[in-house]
Short mmCIF file of C-alpha atoms in Angstrom, two decimals:
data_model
loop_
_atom_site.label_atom_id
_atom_site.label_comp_id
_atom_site.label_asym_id
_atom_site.label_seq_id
_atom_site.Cartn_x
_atom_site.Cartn_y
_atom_site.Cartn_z
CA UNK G 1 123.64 51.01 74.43
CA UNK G 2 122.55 48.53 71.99
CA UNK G 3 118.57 49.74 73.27
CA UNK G 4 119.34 53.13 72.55
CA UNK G 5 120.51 52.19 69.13
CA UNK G 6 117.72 49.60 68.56
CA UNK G 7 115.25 52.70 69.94
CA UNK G 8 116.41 55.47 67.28
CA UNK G 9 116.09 53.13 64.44
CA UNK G 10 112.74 52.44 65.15
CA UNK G 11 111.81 55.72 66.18
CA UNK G 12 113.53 56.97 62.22
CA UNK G 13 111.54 54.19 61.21
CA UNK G 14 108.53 55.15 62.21
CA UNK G 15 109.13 59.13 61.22
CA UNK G 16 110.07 57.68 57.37
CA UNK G 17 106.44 55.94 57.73
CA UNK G 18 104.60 58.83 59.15
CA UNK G 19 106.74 61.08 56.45
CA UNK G 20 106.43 58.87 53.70
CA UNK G 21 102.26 58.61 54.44
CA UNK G 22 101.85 62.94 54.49
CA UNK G 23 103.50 62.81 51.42
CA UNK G 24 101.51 59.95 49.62
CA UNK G 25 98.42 61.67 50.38
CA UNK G 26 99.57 64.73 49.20
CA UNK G 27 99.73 63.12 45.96
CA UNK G 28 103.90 62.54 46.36
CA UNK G 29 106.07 59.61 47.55
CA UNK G 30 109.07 61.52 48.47
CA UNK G 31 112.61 61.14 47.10
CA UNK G 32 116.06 59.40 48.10
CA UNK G 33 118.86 62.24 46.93
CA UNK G 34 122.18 60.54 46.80
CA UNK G 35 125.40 62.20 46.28
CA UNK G 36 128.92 61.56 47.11
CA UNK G 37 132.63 60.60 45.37
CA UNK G 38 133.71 57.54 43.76
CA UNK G 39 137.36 56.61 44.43
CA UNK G 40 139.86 54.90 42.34
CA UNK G 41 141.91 52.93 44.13
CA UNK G 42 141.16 49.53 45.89
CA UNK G 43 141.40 48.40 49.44
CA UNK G 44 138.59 48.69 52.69
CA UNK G 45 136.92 51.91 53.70
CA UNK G 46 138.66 54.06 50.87
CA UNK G 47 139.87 57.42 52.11
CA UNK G 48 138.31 59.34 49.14
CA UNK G 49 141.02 62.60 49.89
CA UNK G 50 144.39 60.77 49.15
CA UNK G 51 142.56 58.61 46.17
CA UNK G 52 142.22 59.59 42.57
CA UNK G 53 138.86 60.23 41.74
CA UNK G 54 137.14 57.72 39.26
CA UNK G 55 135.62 59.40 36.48
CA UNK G 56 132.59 58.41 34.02
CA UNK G 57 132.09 55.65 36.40
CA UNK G 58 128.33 54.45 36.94
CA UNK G 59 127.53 54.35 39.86
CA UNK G 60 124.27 52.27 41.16
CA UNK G 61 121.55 52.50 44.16
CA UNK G 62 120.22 49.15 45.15
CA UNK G 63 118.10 48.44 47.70
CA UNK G 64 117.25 44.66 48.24
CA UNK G 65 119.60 43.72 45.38
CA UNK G 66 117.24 45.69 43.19
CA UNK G 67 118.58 48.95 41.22
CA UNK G 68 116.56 51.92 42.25
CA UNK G 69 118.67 54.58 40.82
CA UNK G 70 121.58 55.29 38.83
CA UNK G 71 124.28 57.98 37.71
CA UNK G 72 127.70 58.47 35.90
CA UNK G 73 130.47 60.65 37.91
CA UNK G 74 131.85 63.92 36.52
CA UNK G 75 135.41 64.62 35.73
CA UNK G 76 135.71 65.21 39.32
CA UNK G 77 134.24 61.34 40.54
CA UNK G 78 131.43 63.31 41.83
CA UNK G 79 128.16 62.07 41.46
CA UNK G 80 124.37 62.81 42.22
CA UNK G 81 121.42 61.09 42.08
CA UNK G 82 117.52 60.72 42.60
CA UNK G 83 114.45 58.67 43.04
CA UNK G 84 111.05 58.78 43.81
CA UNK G 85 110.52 56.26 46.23
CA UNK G 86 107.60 54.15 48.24
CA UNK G 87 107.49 54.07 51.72
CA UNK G 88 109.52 50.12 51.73
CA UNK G 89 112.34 51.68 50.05
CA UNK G 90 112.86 54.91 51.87
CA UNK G 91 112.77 52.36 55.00
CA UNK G 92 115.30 50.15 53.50
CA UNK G 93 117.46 52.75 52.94
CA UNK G 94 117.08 53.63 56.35
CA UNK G 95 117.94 50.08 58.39
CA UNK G 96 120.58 49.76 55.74
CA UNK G 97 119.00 47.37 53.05
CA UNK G 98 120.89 49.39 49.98
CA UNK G 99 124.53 50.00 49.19
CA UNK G 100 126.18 51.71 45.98
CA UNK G 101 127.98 49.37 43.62
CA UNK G 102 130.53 50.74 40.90
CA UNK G 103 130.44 48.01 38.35
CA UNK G 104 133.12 49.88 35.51
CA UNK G 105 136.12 48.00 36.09
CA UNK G 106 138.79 50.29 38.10
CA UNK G 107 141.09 49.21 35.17
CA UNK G 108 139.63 52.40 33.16
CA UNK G 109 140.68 55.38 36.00
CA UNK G 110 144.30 53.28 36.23
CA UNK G 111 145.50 50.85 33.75
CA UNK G 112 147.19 49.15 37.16
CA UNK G 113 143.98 48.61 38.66
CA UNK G 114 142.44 45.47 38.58
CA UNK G 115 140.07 44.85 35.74
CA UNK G 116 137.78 42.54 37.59
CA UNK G 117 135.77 43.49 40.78
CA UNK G 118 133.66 46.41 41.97
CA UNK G 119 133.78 49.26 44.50
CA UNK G 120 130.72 49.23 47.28
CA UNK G 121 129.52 51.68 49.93
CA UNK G 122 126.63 51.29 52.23
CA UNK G 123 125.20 54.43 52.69
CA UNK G 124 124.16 56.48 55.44
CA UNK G 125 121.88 59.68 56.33
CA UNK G 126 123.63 62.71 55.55
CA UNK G 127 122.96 65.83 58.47
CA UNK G 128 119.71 65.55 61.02
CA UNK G 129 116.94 63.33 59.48
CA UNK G 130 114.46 64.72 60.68
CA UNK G 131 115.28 67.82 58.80
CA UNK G 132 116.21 65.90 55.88
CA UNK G 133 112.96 64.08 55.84
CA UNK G 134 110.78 66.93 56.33
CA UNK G 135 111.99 69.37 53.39
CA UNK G 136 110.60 65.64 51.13
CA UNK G 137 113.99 64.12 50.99
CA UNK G 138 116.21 61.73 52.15
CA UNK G 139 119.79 62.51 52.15
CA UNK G 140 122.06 59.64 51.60
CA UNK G 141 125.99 59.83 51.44
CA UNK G 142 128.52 56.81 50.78
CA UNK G 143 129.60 55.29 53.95
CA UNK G 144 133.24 54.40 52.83
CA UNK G 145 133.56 52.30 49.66
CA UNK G 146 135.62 49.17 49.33
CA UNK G 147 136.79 46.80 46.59
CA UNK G 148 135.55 43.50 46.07
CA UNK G 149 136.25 41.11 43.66
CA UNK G 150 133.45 40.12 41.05
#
């Protein structure tokens, strides 16, 4: 089991490479397309359809504790969001080297929130990759946030 798992990693791995190369020398690096729904509440693995959602809340890509891209949600908690990425980050993404963080204190979607901590996701592919990767983009989704405190 833990093969077969170790097997289809490597094998994305080494599609995001060959993917990620076609594109460079086409003169474009590709692009990570985030989108998802921030929740406000608090707890582990947040079930975002009995939550509030948490609006004009920025929301944050980083890979390797670096930002790579950003966005506010709607109204809604919605959010979207893009980069243009090398080849090291669209593999990051991929072995699970980047997470979302919320920083904007849940205090501001409900005054009896805390007003320390954050909400973070890891994220995962969203629909067949291989798909996903050919069309120039990788689709990422939130894996389930959770709230930690600061």
């Amino acid at each position: 089991m833990a093969f077969k798992a170790a097997a289809e990693v490597l094998a994305a791995i080494a599609f995001a490479a060959a993917a990620c190369a076609v594109a460079s020398a086409q003169g474009k690096l590709g692009r990570l397309v985030v989108t998802g729904v921030v929740p406000c509440n608090t707890g582990t693995l947040i079930d975002v359809a009995s939550s509030s959602p948490f609006p004009d809340a920025k929301v944050e890509l980083r890979c390797g504790g670096g930002a790579v891209a950003g966005a506010t949600t709607s109204q809604n908690g919605s959010f979207a969001m893009e980069a243009d990425v090398a080849s090291a980050s669209a593999v990051a993404a991929l072995v699970g080297a980047c997470e979302l963080v919320v920083d904007t204190p849940l205090a501001r979607c409900d005054a009896r929130l805390p007003a320390a901590g954050r909400l973070v996701s890891d994220v995962q592919q969203g629909g067949q990759l291989i798909g996903r990767l050919l069309d120039g983009a990788l689709r990422l989704a939130p894996a389930g946030f959770s709230f930690r405190m600061a």
